[in-house]
PDB file of C-alpha atoms in Angstrom:
ATOM      1  CA  MET A  17      14.903 -10.420  -2.417  1.00  0.00           C
ATOM      2  CA  GLN A  18      11.605  -9.983  -2.023  1.00  0.00           C
ATOM      3  CA  GLN A  19       9.057  -6.643  -1.249  1.00  0.00           C
ATOM      4  CA  ILE A  20       9.658  -4.356   2.336  1.00  0.00           C
ATOM      5  CA  GLN A  21       6.656  -5.199   2.980  1.00  0.00           C
ATOM      6  CA  GLU A  22       6.702  -8.757   3.698  1.00  0.00           C
ATOM      7  CA  LEU A  23       9.974  -8.477   5.304  1.00  0.00           C
ATOM      8  CA  MET A  24       9.633  -6.040   7.985  1.00  0.00           C
ATOM      9  CA  PRO A  25       7.381  -8.295  10.410  1.00  0.00           C
ATOM     10  CA  VAL A  26      10.102 -11.094  10.003  1.00  0.00           C
ATOM     11  CA  ALA A  27      12.686 -10.581  13.430  1.00  0.00           C
ATOM     12  CA  GLY A  28      16.107 -11.464  13.231  1.00  0.00           C
ATOM     13  CA  ILE A  29      17.143 -10.385   9.971  1.00  0.00           C
ATOM     14  CA  GLN A  30      18.532  -6.295   8.973  1.00  0.00           C
ATOM     15  CA  ILE A  31      16.957  -4.818   5.864  1.00  0.00           C
ATOM     16  CA  ILE A  32      19.081  -2.594   3.749  1.00  0.00           C
ATOM     17  CA  GLY A  33      17.186  -1.172   1.566  1.00  0.00           C
ATOM     18  CA  PRO A  34      15.150  -1.092  -1.130  1.00  0.00           C
ATOM     19  CA  LEU A  35      16.631  -1.969  -4.507  1.00  0.00           C
ATOM     20  CA  PRO A  36      18.042   1.263  -6.824  1.00  0.00           C
ATOM     21  CA  GLY A  37      15.040   2.098  -8.867  1.00  0.00           C
ATOM     22  CA  ASP A  38      16.253   0.569 -12.212  1.00  0.00           C
ATOM     23  CA  LEU A  39      15.809  -2.542 -10.820  1.00  0.00           C
ATOM     24  CA  GLN A  40      12.655  -1.709  -9.562  1.00  0.00           C
ATOM     25  CA  ASP A  41       9.073  -3.295 -10.556  1.00  0.00           C
ATOM     26  CA  THR A  42       7.036  -1.826  -8.997  1.00  0.00           C
ATOM     27  CA  ILE A  43       3.534  -3.023  -7.930  1.00  0.00           C
ATOM     28  CA  VAL A  44       0.414  -1.139  -7.811  1.00  0.00           C
ATOM     29  CA  PHE A  45      -2.591  -2.020  -5.601  1.00  0.00           C
ATOM     30  CA  SER A  46      -5.941  -0.039  -6.795  1.00  0.00           C
ATOM     31  CA  ALA A  47      -9.263   0.678  -5.398  1.00  0.00           C
ATOM     32  CA  ALA A  48     -13.002   0.063  -7.149  1.00  0.00           C
ATOM     33  CA  ILE A  49     -16.839   0.151  -6.251  1.00  0.00           C
ATOM     34  CA  MET A  50     -18.670  -2.436  -7.477  1.00  0.00           C
ATOM     35  CA  ALA A  51     -21.854  -0.485  -9.168  1.00  0.00           C
ATOM     36  CA  SER A  52     -23.468  -4.365  -7.626  1.00  0.00           C
ATOM     37  CA  ALA A  53     -21.290  -3.079  -4.413  1.00  0.00           C
ATOM     38  CA  ARG A  54     -24.784  -3.399  -1.581  1.00  0.00           C
ATOM     39  CA  ASP A  55     -23.343  -0.617   0.066  1.00  0.00           C
ATOM     40  CA  THR A  56     -21.778   1.898  -1.701  1.00  0.00           C
ATOM     41  CA  GLU A  57     -21.577   4.311   1.845  1.00  0.00           C
ATOM     42  CA  ALA A  58     -19.184   2.693   3.470  1.00  0.00           C
ATOM     43  CA  SER A  59     -17.316   1.289   0.140  1.00  0.00           C
ATOM     44  CA  ARG A  60     -16.405   5.886  -0.618  1.00  0.00           C
ATOM     45  CA  ALA A  61     -15.337   6.106   2.782  1.00  0.00           C
ATOM     46  CA  LEU A  62     -12.441   3.013   2.715  1.00  0.00           C
ATOM     47  CA  VAL A  63     -11.481   4.651  -0.415  1.00  0.00           C
ATOM     48  CA  ASN A  64     -11.836   8.754   1.151  1.00  0.00           C
ATOM     49  CA  PHE A  65     -10.015   6.804   4.285  1.00  0.00           C
ATOM     50  CA  LEU A  66      -7.393   5.169   2.015  1.00  0.00           C
ATOM     51  CA  ARG A  67      -6.196   8.741   0.473  1.00  0.00           C
ATOM     52  CA  THR A  68      -6.452  10.157   4.079  1.00  0.00           C
ATOM     53  CA  PRO A  69      -2.308  11.025   6.097  1.00  0.00           C
ATOM     54  CA  GLU A  70      -3.140   9.390   8.378  1.00  0.00           C
ATOM     55  CA  ALA A  71      -4.438   6.502   6.108  1.00  0.00           C
ATOM     56  CA  ALA A  72      -0.563   7.598   3.555  1.00  0.00           C
ATOM     57  CA  ALA A  73       1.704   7.052   7.603  1.00  0.00           C
ATOM     58  CA  VAL A  74       0.896   3.993   7.635  1.00  0.00           C
ATOM     59  CA  ILE A  75       1.185   2.420   4.446  1.00  0.00           C
ATOM     60  CA  LYS A  76       4.861   4.133   4.145  1.00  0.00           C
ATOM     61  CA  ALA A  77       5.066   2.427   7.980  1.00  0.00           C
ATOM     62  CA  LYS A  78       4.661  -1.070   6.312  1.00  0.00           C
ATOM     63  CA  GLY A  79       7.080  -0.237   3.537  1.00  0.00           C
ATOM     64  CA  MET A  80       5.232   1.264   1.250  1.00  0.00           C
ATOM     65  CA  GLU A  81       4.337   4.275  -0.732  1.00  0.00           C
ATOM     66  CA  PRO A  82       1.301   5.912  -0.974  1.00  0.00           C
ATOM     67  CA  ALA A  83      -0.421   6.468  -3.929  1.00  0.00           C
ATOM     68  CA  THR A  84      -0.411  10.583  -5.029  1.00  0.00           C
ATOM     69  CA  PRO A  85      -2.707  13.061  -6.669  1.00  0.00           C
TER      70      PRO A  85
END
């Protein structure tokens, strides 16, 4: 067993699916803008992009689940 997003690019294997929900251990990735950030506008643009449907499509394609507001 391994994280699906790490297995997807491996050639020659077959992924049969995720574990049942009660056996899943969800890992949550977060984004934040630090108070000492040099370019807060660029940071804000990245965080905002990660919330878009376009980013969600890529996140799903890589075997992860995008956040829901």
